[in-house]
Amino acid sequence: MINRTTPESEFNSIVKGSGDKLVVVDFTATWCGPCQRIAPLFAEMAEEMKDVIFIKVDVDQNEETASACKINAMPTFQFYKNGQKLEEFSGADINKLRQVVAKHK
């Protein structure tokens, strides 16, 4: 399942309230071609990995969250555990996404 966050407070409560579960955040935009191409694969991963929390954040609808997370390119994926950011990368690279999730899961 993919959570779609709106306000920054909701984003923060998910990231900080997840405990030792991995949280994978996809910062995306409707006008971003690479974002749209990786979206179904991100959704597939969310269905496969019930022990990981997957979040999509539309940077145009959630400018405060995108700004607070220092997002400059889309898609950008951030990985959190215990409220701490573990890693981040930009680009629609599904293999890298799978590697990083496996590394921190």
XYZ file of N, CA and C in Angstrom:
315
model
N 0.833 -1.187 0.000
C 0.000 0.000 0.000
C 0.877 1.249 0.000
N 0.438 2.257 -0.712
C 1.183 3.513 -0.767
C 0.375 4.591 -0.063
N 1.015 5.248 0.893
C 0.407 6.412 1.529
C 0.715 7.630 0.680
N -0.256 8.480 0.487
C -0.030 9.744 -0.214
C -0.155 10.850 0.825
N 0.947 11.517 1.112
C 0.915 12.522 2.165
C 0.547 13.881 1.605
N -0.025 14.692 2.459
C -0.319 16.064 2.083
C 0.499 17.023 2.925
N 0.037 17.395 4.118
C 0.827 18.397 4.846
C 2.129 17.828 5.407
N 3.044 18.742 5.677
C 4.340 18.351 6.232
C 4.168 17.618 7.556
N 3.177 18.027 8.349
C 2.955 17.378 9.648
C 2.604 15.900 9.473
N 1.831 15.567 8.448
C 1.480 14.164 8.189
C 2.722 13.381 7.761
N 3.532 13.981 6.897
C 4.785 13.362 6.463
C 5.655 13.070 7.681
N 5.836 14.074 8.536
C 6.679 13.914 9.727
C 6.138 12.849 10.667
N 4.820 12.791 10.838
C 4.266 11.799 11.764
C 4.470 10.379 11.232
N 4.394 10.192 9.919
C 4.641 8.856 9.353
C 6.110 8.484 9.518
N 7.000 9.402 9.139
C 8.441 9.116 9.198
C 8.894 8.877 10.634
N 8.448 9.725 11.553
C 8.894 9.606 12.947
C 8.157 8.521 13.710
N 6.955 8.185 13.260
C 6.152 7.199 13.973
C 6.304 5.780 13.455
N 7.219 5.569 12.534
C 7.352 4.250 11.909
C 8.230 3.289 12.696
N 8.895 3.794 13.734
C 9.774 2.934 14.524
C 10.888 2.364 13.672
N 11.115 1.050 13.800
C 12.216 0.446 13.050
C 11.788 -0.080 11.680
N 10.578 0.275 11.243
C 10.148 -0.063 9.882
C 10.796 0.902 8.905
N 11.201 0.393 7.765
C 11.763 1.235 6.719
C 10.643 2.030 6.055
N 10.890 3.327 5.858
C 9.962 4.200 5.139
C 10.660 4.641 3.859
N 10.024 4.381 2.719
C 10.559 4.771 1.416
C 9.667 5.877 0.875
N 10.271 7.037 0.606
C 9.514 8.196 0.136
C 9.879 8.483 -1.312
N 8.862 8.568 -2.158
C 9.017 8.909 -3.572
C 8.517 10.335 -3.759
N 9.440 11.262 -3.989
C 9.070 12.641 -4.299
C 8.868 12.710 -5.804
N 7.670 13.067 -6.220
C 7.262 12.957 -7.607
C 6.508 14.203 -8.062
N 6.209 14.261 -9.348
C 5.395 15.339 -9.915
C 4.626 14.777 -11.104
N 3.420 15.277 -11.319
C 2.583 14.760 -12.403
C 3.188 15.037 -13.775
N 3.951 16.101 -13.910
C 4.541 16.489 -15.196
C 5.883 15.809 -15.466
N 6.370 15.013 -14.532
C 7.695 14.381 -14.630
C 7.575 13.015 -15.314
N 8.093 12.899 -16.537
C 8.031 11.646 -17.291
C 8.664 10.466 -16.583
N 9.919 10.591 -16.108
C 10.538 9.474 -15.389
C 9.746 9.069 -14.138
N 9.127 10.044 -13.475
C 8.308 9.741 -12.290
C 7.133 8.846 -12.677
N 6.500 9.172 -13.799
C 5.341 8.401 -14.248
C 5.749 6.993 -14.689
N 6.943 6.864 -15.251
C 7.410 5.544 -15.693
C 7.722 4.619 -14.515
N 8.261 5.170 -13.421
C 8.627 4.309 -12.290
C 7.450 4.098 -11.328
N 6.406 4.908 -11.432
C 5.268 4.833 -10.502
C 4.650 3.437 -10.403
N 4.366 2.740 -11.522
C 3.771 1.402 -11.376
C 4.722 0.398 -10.720
N 6.013 0.566 -10.930
C 6.996 -0.330 -10.307
C 7.094 -0.057 -8.809
N 7.013 1.220 -8.426
C 6.997 1.611 -7.014
C 5.761 1.000 -6.341
N 4.617 1.074 -7.027
C 3.373 0.507 -6.491
C 3.486 -1.008 -6.338
N 4.125 -1.665 -7.300
C 4.359 -3.116 -7.215
C 5.188 -3.470 -5.989
N 6.254 -2.709 -5.771
C 7.107 -2.953 -4.601
C 6.304 -2.797 -3.318
N 5.444 -1.787 -3.274
C 4.628 -1.548 -2.081
C 3.702 -2.731 -1.814
N 3.168 -3.326 -2.877
C 2.294 -4.496 -2.720
C 3.083 -5.718 -2.257
N 4.302 -5.866 -2.758
C 5.134 -7.027 -2.430
C 5.702 -6.966 -1.015
N 6.046 -5.776 -0.559
C 6.770 -5.618 0.709
C 5.882 -4.966 1.763
N 5.087 -5.779 2.409
C 4.143 -5.272 3.413
C 4.846 -4.769 4.672
N 6.104 -5.158 4.863
C 6.847 -4.746 6.054
C 7.594 -3.429 5.848
N 7.387 -2.783 4.705
C 8.012 -1.496 4.396
C 6.893 -0.497 4.129
N 7.064 0.732 4.604
C 6.078 1.789 4.374
C 6.511 2.589 3.151
N 5.639 2.676 2.162
C 5.912 3.425 0.938
C 5.034 4.673 0.910
N 5.660 5.818 0.641
C 4.954 7.103 0.604
C 5.266 7.800 -0.710
N 4.241 8.409 -1.309
C 4.434 9.270 -2.484
C 4.127 10.696 -2.055
N 5.004 11.615 -2.430
C 4.792 13.029 -2.126
C 4.854 13.798 -3.441
N 3.735 14.403 -3.835
C 3.701 15.249 -5.028
C 4.296 16.599 -4.642
N 5.419 16.946 -5.255
C 6.150 18.155 -4.856
C 5.369 19.431 -5.147
N 4.479 19.406 -6.138
C 3.688 20.597 -6.450
C 2.564 20.807 -5.444
N 2.014 19.727 -4.930
C 0.936 19.827 -3.945
C 1.466 19.935 -2.519
N 2.739 19.601 -2.322
C 3.336 19.577 -0.982
C 4.673 20.303 -0.985
N 4.630 21.568 -1.358
C 5.865 22.346 -1.496
C 6.639 22.454 -0.187
N 5.921 22.577 0.940
C 6.598 22.692 2.242
C 7.418 21.436 2.539
N 6.822 20.285 2.309
C 7.521 19.022 2.565
C 8.721 18.885 1.643
N 8.522 19.173 0.354
C 9.618 19.071 -0.618
C 10.754 20.016 -0.254
N 10.416 21.215 0.168
C 11.430 22.199 0.553
C 12.172 21.750 1.813
N 11.431 21.274 2.809
C 12.049 20.820 4.062
C 12.986 19.636 3.817
N 12.668 18.812 2.818
C 13.495 17.637 2.502
C 14.556 17.944 1.451
N 14.633 19.219 1.052
C 15.653 19.678 0.090
C 15.605 18.913 -1.236
N 14.398 18.815 -1.798
C 14.212 18.110 -3.066
C 14.473 19.070 -4.222
N 15.412 18.694 -5.087
C 15.776 19.515 -6.239
C 15.526 18.822 -7.567
N 15.289 17.519 -7.561
C 15.081 16.750 -8.787
C 14.026 15.683 -8.521
N 13.345 15.276 -9.571
C 12.350 14.222 -9.455
C 12.634 13.145 -10.502
N 12.364 11.891 -10.154
C 11.994 11.478 -8.811
C 13.213 11.440 -7.890
N 12.966 11.742 -6.628
C 13.975 11.551 -5.586
C 13.382 10.579 -4.580
N 14.174 9.614 -4.189
C 13.758 8.625 -3.195
C 14.565 8.836 -1.926
N 13.865 8.925 -0.804
C 14.522 9.029 0.496
C 14.102 7.829 1.335
N 15.010 7.405 2.198
C 14.819 6.205 3.006
C 15.022 6.569 4.471
N 14.032 6.247 5.305
C 14.065 6.593 6.721
C 13.839 5.354 7.570
N 14.440 5.376 8.755
C 14.171 4.359 9.772
C 14.387 5.029 11.117
N 13.496 4.752 12.073
C 13.570 5.370 13.404
C 13.639 6.891 13.312
N 12.939 7.464 12.331
C 12.878 8.914 12.186
C 14.110 9.552 11.581
N 15.105 8.753 11.215
C 16.365 9.279 10.668
C 16.490 8.937 9.189
N 16.952 9.912 8.408
C 17.185 9.638 6.990
C 18.442 8.799 6.851
N 18.320 7.683 6.139
C 19.431 6.762 5.941
C 20.149 7.014 4.627
N 19.375 7.337 3.602
C 19.945 7.429 2.262
C 18.976 8.176 1.359
N 19.487 8.609 0.212
C 18.677 9.320 -0.776
C 19.338 9.171 -2.137
N 18.524 9.095 -3.179
C 19.056 9.181 -4.543
C 17.980 9.727 -5.464
N 18.409 10.310 -6.562
C 17.494 10.843 -7.567
C 17.618 10.030 -8.840
N 16.504 9.888 -9.545
C 16.488 9.156 -10.804
C 15.557 7.965 -10.742
N 15.005 7.605 -11.900
C 14.032 6.515 -11.996
C 14.738 5.185 -12.237
N 15.554 4.772 -11.284
C 16.348 3.543 -11.398
C 15.758 2.472 -10.476
N 14.928 1.598 -11.043
C 14.242 0.591 -10.235
C 15.216 -0.391 -9.598
N 16.299 -0.721 -10.288
C 17.273 -1.649 -9.706
C 17.946 -1.046 -8.482
N 18.305 0.222 -8.566
C 18.907 0.891 -7.409
C 17.892 0.983 -6.276
N 16.647 1.284 -6.612
C 15.598 1.364 -5.599
C 15.475 0.030 -4.862
N 15.434 -1.058 -5.598
C 15.338 -2.385 -4.969
C 16.562 -2.679 -4.099
N 17.756 -2.305 -4.582
C 18.998 -2.526 -3.820
C 18.980 -1.775 -2.500
N 18.599 -0.504 -2.551
C 18.621 0.316 -1.338
C 17.566 -0.171 -0.346
N 16.396 -0.550 -0.832
C 15.366 -1.093 0.063
C 15.886 -2.365 0.730
N 16.470 -3.268 -0.038
C 16.998 -4.522 0.519
C 18.096 -4.253 1.543
N 18.913 -3.263 1.280
C 20.024 -2.916 2.177
C 19.533 -2.442 3.547
N 18.445 -1.680 3.577
C 17.988 -1.068 4.832
C 16.798 -1.774 5.472
N 16.207 -2.731 4.794
C 14.999 -3.414 5.268
C 15.243 -4.136 6.579
